[in-house]
Coordinates of C-alpha atoms in Angstrom, one line a residue:
M1493 CA 23.6 -19.7 -5.6
N1494 CA 21.8 -19.7 -8.9
S1495 CA 22.9 -16.1 -10.1
K1496 CA 20.5 -16.7 -13.3
I1497 CA 17.5 -15.7 -10.7
F1498 CA 19.1 -12.3 -10.1
D1499 CA 20.8 -11.5 -13.2
S1500 CA 20.6 -13.0 -16.6
P1501 CA 19.6 -12.2 -20.2
E1502 CA 16.8 -14.2 -19.8
R1503 CA 15.6 -12.3 -16.8
D1504 CA 16.2 -9.2 -18.5
Y1505 CA 14.2 -10.2 -21.7
L1506 CA 11.1 -11.3 -19.6
F1507 CA 10.7 -8.5 -17.4
K1508 CA 11.6 -5.8 -20.1
S1509 CA 8.9 -7.5 -22.5
M1510 CA 6.2 -7.1 -19.5
R1511 CA 7.6 -3.4 -19.2
L1512 CA 8.3 -3.7 -15.7
N1513 CA 10.9 -0.9 -15.7
W1514 CA 11.7 -1.2 -11.9
Y1515 CA 12.8 -4.8 -12.1
N1516 CA 15.9 -3.6 -10.8
L1517 CA 16.0 -0.9 -7.9
C1518 CA 18.1 2.1 -7.7
P1519 CA 18.8 4.2 -4.7
I1520 CA 18.1 7.9 -5.4
D1521 CA 20.7 10.7 -5.1
G1522 CA 19.8 13.0 -2.3
E1523 CA 20.9 16.0 -4.2
T1524 CA 20.1 15.6 -7.9
G1525 CA 17.0 13.2 -7.1
L1526 CA 18.2 10.9 -9.9
P1527 CA 18.5 7.2 -9.5
I1528 CA 22.3 6.0 -9.2
A1529 CA 22.3 3.4 -11.9
S1530 CA 25.8 2.0 -10.9
E1531 CA 24.1 0.9 -7.5
Q1532 CA 21.2 -1.0 -8.9
V1533 CA 20.0 -4.1 -7.2
P1534 CA 17.8 -6.9 -8.3
Y1535 CA 14.3 -6.7 -7.4
A1536 CA 12.2 -9.3 -9.3
L1537 CA 13.4 -12.8 -9.6
Y1538 CA 13.5 -14.8 -12.5
H1539 CA 11.7 -17.7 -10.7
C1540 CA 8.2 -18.9 -10.2
H1541 CA 6.9 -20.3 -6.8
Q1542 CA 4.1 -22.6 -7.2
V1543 CA 1.0 -22.6 -5.2
S1544 CA -2.3 -24.6 -5.0
P1545 CA -5.5 -23.1 -6.1
S1546 CA -6.7 -24.2 -2.5
F1547 CA -4.0 -21.8 -1.1
V1548 CA -4.9 -19.0 -3.1
Q1549 CA -8.8 -19.5 -2.5
E1550 CA -8.0 -19.7 1.4
M1551 CA -6.0 -16.6 1.4
R1552 CA -8.5 -14.7 -0.6
Q1553 CA -11.5 -15.9 1.7
A1554 CA -9.3 -14.8 5.0
S1555 CA -8.6 -11.3 3.1
E1556 CA -12.4 -10.6 2.6
S1557 CA -12.9 -11.4 6.3
V1558 CA -10.1 -9.2 7.4
G1559 CA -11.7 -6.5 5.0
R1560 CA -15.0 -6.6 6.6
V1561 CA -13.1 -5.8 10.1
F1562 CA -11.3 -2.8 8.5
M1563 CA -14.4 -1.4 6.8
K1564 CA -16.3 -1.7 10.2
M1565 CA -13.1 0.0 11.8
W1566 CA -13.3 2.7 9.0
S1567 CA -17.0 3.8 10.2
V1568 CA -15.7 3.7 13.8
I1569 CA -12.6 5.6 13.3
R1570 CA -14.6 8.4 11.7
Q1571 CA -16.8 9.1 14.9
L1572 CA -13.9 9.0 17.2
D1573 CA -12.9 12.3 19.0
G1574 CA -9.6 14.5 18.0
D1575 CA -8.0 13.5 21.4
T1576 CA -8.6 9.7 20.8
L1577 CA -7.2 9.9 17.1
L1578 CA -4.2 11.7 18.5
D1579 CA -3.6 9.1 21.1
Y1580 CA -3.7 6.5 18.2
G1581 CA -1.0 8.5 16.6
F1582 CA -2.7 10.4 13.7
P1583 CA -1.0 13.7 13.1
V1584 CA -3.2 16.5 14.1
E1585 CA -3.1 18.1 10.8
T1586 CA -4.9 15.1 9.2
I1587 CA -7.6 14.6 11.8
R1588 CA -10.4 17.3 10.2
L1589 CA -9.8 15.6 6.7
V1590 CA -10.1 12.0 7.6
K1591 CA -13.2 12.5 9.8
Y1592 CA -14.7 14.3 6.8
D1593 CA -13.6 12.7 3.5
P1594 CA -16.9 10.8 3.0
L1595 CA -15.5 8.6 0.0
P1596 CA -14.3 5.2 1.4
P1597 CA -11.3 3.3 0.4
L1598 CA -10.9 2.0 -3.2
C1599 CA -8.5 -0.6 -2.4
M1600 CA -6.0 -1.8 0.2
R1601 CA -3.0 -4.5 0.3
L1602 CA -2.9 -6.7 3.4
D1603 CA 0.5 -8.1 4.4
W1604 CA 0.2 -11.6 5.9
C1605 CA 2.5 -13.8 7.7
W1606 CA 0.9 -17.0 6.3
N1607 CA 2.9 -20.0 7.9
P1608 CA 0.5 -23.2 7.9
A1609 CA 3.8 -25.2 8.8
V1610 CA 3.2 -23.8 12.4
S1611 CA -0.7 -23.0 12.0
L1612 CA 0.0 -19.3 11.9
K1613 CA -2.1 -17.2 9.5
K1614 CA -1.9 -13.7 10.8
V1615 CA -2.4 -10.2 8.9
V1616 CA 0.4 -7.7 10.0
E1617 CA 0.0 -4.6 8.1
T1618 CA -2.8 -3.0 5.8
N1619 CA -1.6 -0.8 3.2
P1620 CA -4.8 1.3 2.0
Q1621 CA -2.9 4.4 1.2
T1622 CA -0.2 4.4 -1.6
P1623 CA -0.4 0.8 -1.6
S1624 CA 2.8 -0.4 -3.6
F1625 CA 3.4 -3.9 -5.1
W1626 CA 0.1 -3.8 -7.4
F1627 CA 1.2 -4.7 -10.9
E1628 CA 3.2 -7.6 -9.7
C1629 CA 0.1 -9.0 -7.6
T1630 CA -2.3 -8.1 -10.3
E1631 CA -0.9 -8.7 -13.7
G1632 CA 2.6 -9.6 -13.4
N1633 CA 2.4 -13.1 -11.8
G1634 CA 0.3 -14.0 -14.9
H1635 CA 3.1 -13.2 -17.1
V1636 CA 5.8 -14.7 -15.3
A1637 CA 3.5 -18.1 -14.3
Q1638 CA 3.0 -18.5 -18.2
H1639 CA 6.7 -18.0 -19.1
F1640 CA 7.3 -20.8 -16.7
G1641 CA 4.5 -23.0 -17.8
L1642 CA 2.1 -22.4 -14.9
Q1643 CA -1.2 -20.6 -14.6
D1644 CA -2.1 -17.2 -13.5
P1645 CA -2.9 -17.5 -9.7
V1646 CA -5.7 -15.0 -9.9
P1647 CA -6.8 -14.7 -13.5
G1648 CA -9.8 -12.5 -13.0
A1649 CA -7.8 -9.8 -10.8
Q1650 CA -7.3 -7.1 -13.5
N1651 CA -11.0 -7.1 -14.4
L1652 CA -12.0 -6.8 -10.7
L1653 CA -9.5 -3.8 -10.5
R1654 CA -11.1 -2.2 -13.7
A1655 CA -14.7 -2.3 -12.7
S1656 CA -13.8 -1.1 -9.0
L1657 CA -11.7 1.9 -10.3
N1658 CA -14.2 3.1 -12.9
Q1659 CA -17.0 2.5 -10.2
H1660 CA -15.0 4.7 -7.7
L1661 CA -14.3 7.4 -10.0
K1662 CA -17.9 7.5 -11.1
R1663 CA -18.9 7.9 -7.2
A1664 CA -16.0 10.8 -7.1
A1665 CA -17.7 12.5 -10.0
A1666 CA -21.1 12.3 -8.4
Y1667 CA -19.8 13.7 -5.2
L1668 CA -18.5 16.9 -7.3
K1669 CA -22.2 16.9 -8.9
K1670 CA -20.8 16.1 -12.2
S1671 CA -20.8 13.6 -14.4
L1672 CA -17.5 11.4 -15.0
S1673 CA -17.2 12.4 -18.8
D1674 CA -17.1 16.1 -17.5
C1675 CA -14.2 15.6 -15.1
H1676 CA -10.6 16.0 -15.8
V1677 CA -9.1 12.7 -13.9
A1678 CA -5.4 12.6 -13.2
F1679 CA -2.9 10.2 -11.7
T1680 CA 0.3 11.2 -10.1
A1681 CA 3.2 9.9 -8.1
L1682 CA 6.8 10.7 -7.1
N1683 CA 9.1 10.6 -10.1
N1684 CA 10.6 7.4 -10.0
P1685 CA 10.2 4.2 -12.4
E1686 CA 8.1 2.3 -9.9
D1687 CA 5.7 5.0 -8.8
V1688 CA 5.1 6.4 -12.1
G1689 CA 5.3 3.2 -13.8
T1690 CA 2.6 1.9 -11.7
M1691 CA 0.3 5.0 -12.1
Q1692 CA 0.9 4.7 -15.8
W1693 CA -0.3 1.1 -15.5
L1694 CA -3.2 1.8 -13.3
S1695 CA -4.7 4.7 -15.8
Q1696 CA -4.9 2.2 -18.3
H1697 CA -7.6 0.5 -16.2
Y1698 CA -9.7 3.6 -16.5
S1699 CA -12.2 3.5 -19.2
G1700 CA -11.9 7.3 -20.1
K1701 CA -9.3 9.8 -20.8
S1702 CA -6.7 10.9 -18.2
T1703 CA -3.5 12.4 -17.6
V1704 CA -0.3 10.7 -15.7
F1705 CA 2.6 13.0 -14.9
P1706 CA 5.2 13.0 -11.9
L1707 CA 4.0 15.0 -8.8
E1708 CA 6.5 18.0 -9.3
F1709 CA 4.2 19.3 -11.7
L1710 CA 1.1 19.3 -9.6
R1711 CA 0.1 22.7 -8.8
I1712 CA -2.3 24.9 -6.6
Q1713 CA -3.7 28.2 -7.7
N1714 CA -4.9 30.8 -5.4
G1715 CA -7.0 28.3 -3.3
D1716 CA -9.1 27.8 -6.2
R1717 CA -8.1 24.9 -8.0
L1718 CA -5.5 21.9 -8.5
F1719 CA -4.0 21.8 -12.0
Y1720 CA -1.1 20.3 -14.3
E1721 CA 1.7 22.9 -14.7
R1722 CA 2.6 21.7 -18.1
T1723 CA -1.0 22.4 -19.7
G1724 CA -2.7 24.5 -17.0
E1725 CA -5.6 22.0 -17.0
R1726 CA -7.8 22.0 -14.1
I1727 CA -8.0 18.6 -12.4
D1728 CA -11.2 17.4 -10.8
I1729 CA -10.4 13.9 -9.6
L1730 CA -6.8 13.1 -8.7
F1731 CA -5.4 9.8 -7.6
M1732 CA -2.2 10.6 -5.9
W1733 CA 0.2 8.2 -5.0
Y1734 CA 1.9 10.0 -2.1
P1735 CA 1.7 9.6 1.7
V1736 CA -0.7 11.9 3.5
E1737 CA 2.0 12.1 6.5
W1738 CA 4.5 13.4 4.2
A1739 CA 1.9 16.0 2.2
I1740 CA 1.2 17.9 5.5
H1741 CA 4.9 18.8 5.8
D1742 CA 5.4 19.9 2.0
T1743 CA 6.1 23.6 1.2
D1744 CA 6.3 25.4 -1.9
E1745 CA 9.4 27.5 -3.3
A1746 CA 8.7 30.3 -1.1
G1747 CA 8.8 28.0 2.0
E1748 CA 4.6 28.3 2.8
R1749 CA 3.1 25.0 3.7
L1750 CA 0.9 23.6 1.1
W1751 CA -1.4 21.4 3.1
P1752 CA -3.8 24.2 4.4
A1753 CA -4.8 25.0 0.7
L1754 CA -5.1 21.3 -0.3
E1755 CA -7.2 20.5 2.6
Q1756 CA -9.4 23.4 1.7
L1757 CA -9.8 22.5 -2.0
I1758 CA -11.1 19.1 -0.8
L1759 CA -13.4 20.5 1.9
E1760 CA -14.8 22.9 -0.5
R1761 CA -15.5 20.0 -3.3
K1762 CA -13.3 21.8 -5.9
V1763 CA -11.4 18.5 -6.1
V1764 CA -11.5 14.8 -5.0
I1765 CA -8.4 13.0 -4.1
V1766 CA -9.5 9.4 -4.3
N1767 CA -8.0 6.7 -1.8
F1768 CA -6.2 9.6 -0.2
A1769 CA -7.6 10.9 3.2
S1770 CA -10.2 8.0 3.4
A1771 CA -7.6 5.5 3.1
F1772 CA -5.0 7.0 5.3
L1773 CA -7.7 6.7 7.9
L1774 CA -6.7 2.9 8.0
Q1775 CA -3.2 3.2 7.3
P1776 CA -1.6 3.7 10.8
K1777 CA -0.3 0.6 12.4
S1778 CA -2.1 1.8 15.4
V1779 CA -5.5 0.7 14.0
F1780 CA -4.4 -2.8 15.0
A1781 CA -3.9 -1.7 18.6
L1782 CA -7.4 0.0 18.3
I1783 CA -9.0 -3.4 17.2
N1784 CA -7.1 -4.9 20.1
D1785 CA -8.2 -2.2 22.5
L1786 CA -11.8 -2.6 21.6
G1787 CA -11.8 -6.4 21.9
S1788 CA -13.5 -9.4 20.2
E1789 CA -17.0 -8.6 22.2
F1790 CA -17.3 -5.4 20.3
F1791 CA -17.8 -7.2 17.0
D1792 CA -20.6 -9.5 16.0
D1793 CA -19.8 -13.1 16.1
R1794 CA -18.3 -13.3 12.4
D1795 CA -16.2 -10.4 12.8
A1796 CA -15.1 -11.5 16.0
A1797 CA -13.9 -14.8 15.0
T1798 CA -12.0 -12.9 12.6
V1799 CA -10.1 -10.9 14.7
I1800 CA -9.5 -14.0 17.0
D1801 CA -8.2 -16.2 14.1
Y1802 CA -6.1 -13.4 11.8
F1803 CA -5.2 -10.5 13.9
P1804 CA -2.1 -10.6 16.2
K1805 CA -1.9 -9.1 19.6
T1806 CA -1.0 -5.4 19.1
S1807 CA -0.8 -2.7 21.8
L1808 CA 0.4 0.9 22.1
T1809 CA 2.9 -0.3 24.7
T1810 CA 5.2 -3.2 25.2
E1811 CA 3.7 -4.3 28.6
A1812 CA 0.8 -6.4 27.2
L1813 CA 3.2 -8.4 25.1
G1814 CA 5.9 -9.6 27.4
S1815 CA 9.5 -10.0 26.5
D1816 CA 9.0 -10.9 22.9
Y1817 CA 7.2 -8.5 20.3
F1818 CA 8.0 -6.7 16.9
A1819 CA 8.1 -2.8 17.2
K1820 CA 7.3 -0.7 14.2
P1821 CA 6.7 3.0 13.8
I1822 CA 2.9 3.9 13.8
L1823 CA 3.5 5.8 10.2
G1824 CA 6.1 3.2 9.1
R1825 CA 6.3 2.1 5.7
Q1826 CA 8.7 -0.6 3.8
G1827 CA 9.7 -2.0 7.1
E1828 CA 11.6 1.2 7.9
G1829 CA 12.5 1.4 11.7
G1830 CA 11.3 -1.9 12.6
F1831 CA 12.9 -4.3 15.3
A1832 CA 12.4 -7.5 16.6
V1833 CA 12.7 -8.1 20.3
E1834 CA 13.4 -11.7 22.0
A1835 CA 13.7 -12.1 25.6
G1836 CA 13.9 -8.4 26.2
A1837 CA 16.8 -8.0 23.8
I1838 CA 16.7 -6.9 20.3
A1839 CA 17.4 -9.7 17.8
N1840 CA 16.8 -8.2 14.5
R1841 CA 16.6 -4.8 13.2
S1842 CA 15.6 -3.4 10.0
H1843 CA 18.2 -2.1 7.6
N1844 CA 16.6 1.1 6.9
N1845 CA 16.3 3.5 10.0
D1846 CA 15.7 7.0 8.7
P1847 CA 15.0 9.4 12.0
W1848 CA 11.8 10.1 10.2
Y1849 CA 10.6 6.9 11.3
T1850 CA 12.6 5.9 14.3
E1851 CA 11.5 9.2 16.1
Q1852 CA 7.8 8.2 15.5
P1853 CA 5.7 6.7 18.2
Y1854 CA 5.8 3.0 18.0
V1855 CA 3.3 -0.1 17.8
Y1856 CA 4.2 -3.6 19.1
Q1857 CA 2.8 -6.9 17.8
E1858 CA 3.2 -10.1 19.0
L1859 CA 6.4 -11.8 17.7
L1860 CA 5.5 -14.2 14.6
E1861 CA 7.4 -16.8 13.1
F1862 CA 7.1 -16.1 9.4
P1863 CA 7.5 -18.9 6.5
Q1864 CA 11.0 -19.5 5.0
L1865 CA 11.6 -20.9 1.4
T1866 CA 14.7 -21.9 -0.3
I1867 CA 15.3 -19.8 -3.5
A1868 CA 18.4 -19.8 -5.5
D1869 CA 20.1 -21.8 -2.9
E1870 CA 19.5 -19.5 0.0
L1871 CA 16.9 -19.7 2.6
M1872 CA 14.6 -16.6 2.6
T1873 CA 11.9 -15.1 4.6
A1874 CA 8.6 -14.6 2.6
V1875 CA 5.6 -12.2 3.4
W1876 CA 2.3 -12.6 1.2
G1877 CA 0.2 -9.6 0.1
A1878 CA -3.2 -9.7 -0.7
W1879 CA -5.2 -7.2 -2.4
L1880 CA -9.0 -6.0 -1.8
Y1881 CA -11.4 -3.9 -3.8
N1882 CA -14.4 -2.0 -3.0
D1883 CA -17.2 -3.4 -5.0
G1884 CA -19.0 -0.4 -4.8
R1885 CA -21.3 -1.1 -2.0
D1886 CA -18.3 -0.5 0.4
R1887 CA -17.6 -4.5 0.7
L1888 CA -13.9 -5.5 0.1
V1889 CA -13.5 -8.2 -2.4
A1890 CA -10.3 -10.3 -3.0
G1891 CA -8.1 -9.4 -6.0
G1892 CA -4.4 -10.4 -6.9
L1893 CA -1.8 -11.6 -4.3
G1894 CA 1.9 -11.5 -4.5
M1895 CA 4.9 -12.8 -2.6
R1896 CA 8.0 -10.8 -1.2
V1897 CA 11.2 -12.4 0.0
S1898 CA 14.1 -11.2 1.7
E1899 CA 17.5 -12.6 2.9
G1900 CA 17.1 -11.2 6.2
E1901 CA 14.0 -11.5 8.7
I1902 CA 12.6 -8.1 8.0
T1903 CA 10.9 -7.2 4.7
D1904 CA 11.9 -3.9 3.4
D1905 CA 11.8 -1.6 0.4
Y1906 CA 14.9 -4.0 -1.3
S1907 CA 13.2 -7.2 -0.5
Y1908 CA 12.7 -9.4 -3.8
W1909 CA 9.4 -9.8 -5.6
C1910 CA 9.0 -13.9 -6.1
P1911 CA 6.6 -14.2 -8.8
S1912 CA 3.9 -17.3 -8.1
G1913 CA 1.8 -19.4 -10.2
C1914 CA -0.5 -22.5 -9.8

């Protein structure tokens, strides 16, 4: 095995020069909340996988086609009644807000099983709310590609992100009946290198002033305002990288649930949390089952062709899929709780099986053959991620892309980032 790819001075120098503070990953101590440095594992590979410009262009075009379907579904789901949303796995606490929040998603990352060797190109997940793997797909590939003498696969990705983010924040300010310059904009996430680091990077694409801080310093006061604890400054517009399905269960020091107060602030237009409830509307894996249940005849000819070409068969039950399928929690993330079934028996299971995920209702997709690449003399399974951004007219346009690889057949939180270039 070529260990230089995983651990070498050259690797350290490259990723430190990019300020990628999470090029190695550390597990978090459950009691202290601190990273366990002695158990860190490599995340970013000192390697650049070469792809052709035509490969990039085809994936971006396919992603925009899929994005049109999801934006259609965004409008459809907002009109569904509460019982139907419960049937598709939406937590009851989220229903009022996902139907109310009028601002559409800012962005999303699609995960692709892109395997031309077997004529297979299917989108397997969409990640609109707390979409990780952001810097890597948007800026990171370009740095690594240049280092290895290749070209950035999507050289305009940062400009697209900047334009979309600033336009979306202006819409949020207008919704509050304010100018953006009069709003305090903040970015927050869980206090770990990847989440806070990504929020710091994202905030640099906003043209105005903003505050970036760990989520532990976010406070609600008397149902009247959201504020940053260290300064007391009121927050008008917040980008909160934190799952809605976690937020509904959070409590304060006295054990009181925080969600009702946060929901009320949003409903009363005292704060806008961008890409939060509106994006969560498309986050559950059951949205794929809903698309399947509606059928291609529900869509116009162009979108129907997209559903047929790019969406895997997905169901809330196993009966429609027979004895071969992949099962994942409806609110699953990072591969948690997923398992593959072949001929009626479990063939592969995720390494991560926290009861939070395994006790959820599941959704079932047709079993797909993911591409495999030889990297560092080892055969690895590849998943492609492709970014989409709202162009201001609620049309999703293609941004950056990137590849995760894993030694097992299920991509999870500890899969590697394999940089790519043209």
